[in-house]
């Protein structure tokens, strides 16, 4: 069940190698190109557009980085590609755009963002795009159903669980208690059968990722590493880091 060696061979740039002080915005083409130039793997997030396209963007709603507002899922791919960003003239990419840009030069670590409603159209589109992509790429998600969808719809690509020790902070308040409980302790791993785990670095060490790594042979990535202390922690308890805010 272990991921291929190339997944842990180099650090993974979180949302690309972005640096707002230099006008390089997360998940934008410039961040992707900077990561390629540094020979880093690239972690990106994908969201579903209203017309079923996989778009590269982290937040469910526009506004934090953009001049436009509204839910990403309420807009077409064409509308999203036209959205103006606050600190860059670049525009949002589709997953197809991203794959064309990277062209297999470094691995892609693709996080499937989810509304936890059981909709698998995003993974379906991801599978369609990656079916003709020859480069190294993996998929992962917090949502157990999306990880299961990766197993069922994209079995040829390694898949992972994104996880943390608890889910009681404000970010997860929109979910029901059963939904939060379903993610605890990597308990859906026997069904989703991940090849790797991406675990919050400040929660390491923890029993569940230790078992996944040392008993079941899953690779273990620590996210998101921003400090020297976190980097030391990853070196002690994981196989590789997902990083931002510095250049390793």
Coordinates of C-alpha atoms in Angstrom, one line a residue:
X1 CA 0.0 0.0 0.0
X2 CA 3.0 2.3 0.0
X3 CA 3.3 5.2 -2.4
X4 CA 6.0 5.3 -5.1
X5 CA 9.4 6.5 -4.1
X6 CA 9.1 9.7 -6.2
X7 CA 6.4 11.0 -3.9
X8 CA 8.8 11.3 -1.0
X9 CA 12.0 12.0 -2.9
X10 CA 11.7 15.8 -2.8
X11 CA 9.9 18.4 -0.7
X12 CA 6.4 19.3 -1.8
X13 CA 5.6 23.0 -2.3
X14 CA 2.3 23.9 -0.7
X15 CA 0.1 25.5 -3.4
X16 CA 3.2 25.9 -5.4
X17 CA 6.3 27.9 -4.4
X18 CA 4.3 31.1 -3.7
X19 CA 5.7 34.3 -2.2
X20 CA 3.3 37.2 -2.1
X21 CA 6.2 39.6 -1.4
X22 CA 7.4 38.9 -4.9
X23 CA 3.9 38.8 -6.5
X24 CA 3.8 35.0 -6.7
X25 CA 0.3 33.9 -5.6
X26 CA -0.7 30.5 -4.4
X27 CA -2.0 28.0 -6.9
X28 CA -1.2 30.5 -9.8
X29 CA 1.0 29.7 -12.8
X30 CA 3.9 31.7 -11.3
X31 CA 3.9 29.5 -8.2
X32 CA 3.9 26.4 -10.3
X33 CA 6.8 27.6 -12.5
X34 CA 8.8 28.6 -9.4
X35 CA 8.3 25.1 -7.9
X36 CA 9.4 23.5 -11.2
X37 CA 12.5 25.7 -11.3
X38 CA 13.3 24.6 -7.7
X39 CA 12.7 20.9 -8.6
X40 CA 10.0 20.6 -6.0
X41 CA 6.9 18.5 -6.1
X42 CA 3.8 20.7 -6.3
X43 CA 0.7 20.5 -4.1
X44 CA -2.4 22.1 -5.5
X45 CA -6.1 22.2 -4.6
X46 CA -8.9 21.6 -7.0
X47 CA -12.5 22.7 -6.9
X48 CA -15.5 21.9 -9.1
X49 CA -17.0 24.6 -11.4
X50 CA -20.7 24.8 -12.2
X51 CA -20.1 23.1 -15.5
X52 CA -18.1 20.2 -14.2
X53 CA -14.5 21.4 -14.7
X54 CA -11.7 20.8 -12.2
X55 CA -10.3 24.3 -11.3
X56 CA -7.1 25.0 -9.3
X57 CA -8.1 27.0 -6.3
X58 CA -8.1 26.4 -2.5
X59 CA -11.0 28.3 -1.0
X60 CA -14.6 27.2 -1.7
X61 CA -15.5 30.9 -2.0
X62 CA -13.8 33.7 -3.9
X63 CA -12.7 36.9 -2.2
X64 CA -9.6 36.2 -0.1
X65 CA -7.3 36.5 -3.1
X66 CA -9.7 37.8 -5.8
X67 CA -11.6 40.9 -6.6
X68 CA -14.7 38.8 -7.4
X69 CA -16.9 37.1 -4.7
X70 CA -19.2 34.1 -4.7
X71 CA -18.9 30.3 -4.5
X72 CA -16.5 28.7 -6.9
X73 CA -19.0 25.9 -7.6
X74 CA -21.6 28.5 -8.7
X75 CA -19.5 29.8 -11.6
X76 CA -18.5 28.2 -14.9
X77 CA -14.9 27.5 -15.8
X78 CA -14.9 30.4 -18.2
X79 CA -16.1 32.7 -15.6
X80 CA -13.5 31.5 -13.1
X81 CA -10.7 31.9 -15.6
X82 CA -11.8 35.5 -16.1
X83 CA -11.7 36.4 -12.3
X84 CA -9.2 39.1 -11.4
X85 CA -6.8 38.4 -8.6
X86 CA -5.6 41.1 -6.2
X87 CA -1.9 40.6 -6.4
X88 CA -1.2 39.2 -9.8
X89 CA -2.3 39.6 -13.4
X90 CA -2.5 35.8 -13.7
X91 CA -5.7 33.9 -13.8
X92 CA -7.1 30.7 -12.3
X93 CA -6.1 27.5 -14.1
X94 CA -8.0 24.3 -14.8
X95 CA -6.4 21.0 -13.9
X96 CA -5.9 20.5 -17.6
X97 CA -4.0 23.8 -17.8
X98 CA -1.9 22.8 -14.9
X99 CA -1.0 19.4 -16.4
X100 CA 0.0 21.1 -19.7
X101 CA 2.2 23.5 -17.8
X102 CA 4.0 20.9 -15.6
X103 CA 4.3 18.3 -18.4
X104 CA 5.6 15.7 -16.0
X105 CA 8.7 17.6 -15.0
X106 CA 7.9 17.2 -11.2
X107 CA 5.2 15.3 -9.3
X108 CA 1.8 16.7 -8.7
X109 CA 0.0 16.2 -5.3
X110 CA -3.6 17.1 -6.0
X111 CA -6.0 17.7 -3.0
X112 CA -9.6 17.2 -3.9
X113 CA -11.6 19.8 -2.0
X114 CA -15.0 18.7 -0.8
X115 CA -18.4 20.0 0.4
X116 CA -18.9 16.6 2.1
X117 CA -22.2 16.1 0.1
X118 CA -21.3 12.9 -1.7
X119 CA -20.8 14.6 -5.1
X120 CA -18.1 12.7 -7.0
X121 CA -18.1 14.8 -10.2
X122 CA -14.8 16.5 -9.3
X123 CA -12.9 13.2 -9.0
X124 CA -14.6 12.0 -12.2
X125 CA -13.3 15.0 -14.0
X126 CA -9.9 14.6 -12.4
X127 CA -9.8 11.0 -13.6
X128 CA -10.6 12.1 -17.2
X129 CA -7.8 14.7 -17.2
X130 CA -5.2 12.3 -15.6
X131 CA -6.1 9.5 -18.0
X132 CA -4.0 11.1 -20.7
X133 CA -1.4 12.7 -18.4
X134 CA 1.9 10.8 -18.5
X135 CA 3.5 12.6 -15.5
X136 CA 3.7 11.5 -11.9
X137 CA 0.5 12.6 -9.9
X138 CA -1.4 11.5 -6.8
X139 CA -4.7 12.5 -5.4
X140 CA -5.8 13.0 -1.8
X141 CA -8.6 14.4 0.3
X142 CA -9.9 14.9 3.8
X143 CA -13.3 13.6 2.8
X144 CA -13.4 9.8 3.1
X145 CA -16.0 9.5 0.3
X146 CA -13.6 11.4 -2.1
X147 CA -10.7 9.2 -1.2
X148 CA -13.0 6.2 -1.9
X149 CA -13.9 7.8 -5.2
X150 CA -10.2 8.1 -6.0
X151 CA -9.9 4.4 -5.4
X152 CA -12.8 3.5 -7.6
X153 CA -12.5 6.1 -10.4
X154 CA -8.8 6.5 -10.5
X155 CA -7.3 3.2 -9.4
X156 CA -4.1 3.6 -11.5
X157 CA -2.9 6.7 -9.4
X158 CA -1.7 6.6 -5.8
X159 CA -4.2 8.1 -3.4
X160 CA -3.9 9.5 0.1
X161 CA -5.7 10.7 3.2
X162 CA -5.3 14.2 4.4
X163 CA -5.8 14.2 8.2
X164 CA -5.2 15.7 11.6
X165 CA -5.6 14.5 15.2
X166 CA -9.0 16.2 15.8
X167 CA -11.7 18.1 13.9
X168 CA -13.3 20.3 16.6
X169 CA -11.9 23.7 15.4
X170 CA -14.0 26.3 13.7
X171 CA -13.0 25.2 10.2
X172 CA -14.9 21.9 10.6
X173 CA -18.0 23.4 12.4
X174 CA -20.1 23.1 9.2
X175 CA -19.8 19.3 9.4
X176 CA -22.0 17.0 11.5
X177 CA -20.4 15.1 14.4
X178 CA -20.7 11.8 12.5
X179 CA -18.9 13.4 9.5
X180 CA -16.1 14.6 11.8
X181 CA -15.9 11.3 13.5
X182 CA -15.6 9.5 10.2
X183 CA -12.2 11.1 9.7
X184 CA -10.8 10.4 13.1
X185 CA -7.9 8.0 13.5
X186 CA -7.7 7.2 9.8
X187 CA -10.5 4.8 10.5
X188 CA -11.8 4.7 6.9
X189 CA -8.3 3.5 5.7
X190 CA -9.4 -0.2 5.5
X191 CA -12.0 0.9 3.0
X192 CA -10.2 3.6 1.1
X193 CA -6.8 1.8 1.2
X194 CA -4.5 4.8 0.9
X195 CA -1.0 4.6 -0.4
X196 CA 0.1 7.6 1.7
X197 CA -1.0 9.9 4.6
X198 CA -0.7 13.7 4.7
X199 CA -0.9 14.5 8.4
X200 CA -0.8 17.9 10.2
X201 CA 2.8 18.4 11.3
X202 CA 1.9 19.8 14.7
X203 CA -0.1 16.7 15.5
X204 CA 2.9 14.4 15.0
X205 CA 3.7 12.0 16.5
X206 CA 0.3 10.3 16.7
X207 CA -0.8 6.6 16.9
X208 CA -2.8 6.4 13.7
X209 CA -0.2 7.8 11.2
X210 CA 2.5 5.8 13.1
X211 CA 0.5 2.6 12.5
X212 CA -0.2 3.5 8.9
X213 CA 3.5 4.1 8.2
X214 CA 5.1 1.4 10.3
X215 CA 2.6 -1.4 10.1
X216 CA 0.8 -0.9 6.7
X217 CA 3.7 0.7 4.9
X218 CA 2.0 4.0 3.9
X219 CA 4.3 6.9 3.1
X220 CA 3.8 9.8 5.6
X221 CA 3.9 13.5 4.6
X222 CA 3.7 16.3 7.2
X223 CA 1.8 19.5 6.4
X224 CA 2.2 22.4 6.4
X225 CA 5.8 23.0 7.4
X226 CA 6.6 26.7 8.0
X227 CA 9.2 26.8 10.8
X228 CA 12.5 25.1 11.6
X229 CA 10.9 23.3 14.5
X230 CA 8.2 21.8 12.3
X231 CA 10.9 20.8 9.8
X232 CA 12.7 19.0 12.6
X233 CA 9.5 17.3 13.6
X234 CA 8.9 16.0 10.1
X235 CA 12.4 14.7 9.9
X236 CA 11.7 12.7 13.1
X237 CA 8.3 11.3 12.3
X238 CA 7.5 11.5 8.6
X239 CA 9.0 10.7 5.2
X240 CA 8.7 14.1 3.6
X241 CA 7.3 17.6 4.1
X242 CA 4.7 19.8 2.4
X243 CA 6.1 23.2 3.0
X244 CA 5.6 27.0 2.4
X245 CA 7.1 30.3 3.4
X246 CA 10.8 29.3 2.8
X247 CA 12.9 27.4 0.3
X248 CA 14.4 24.2 1.6

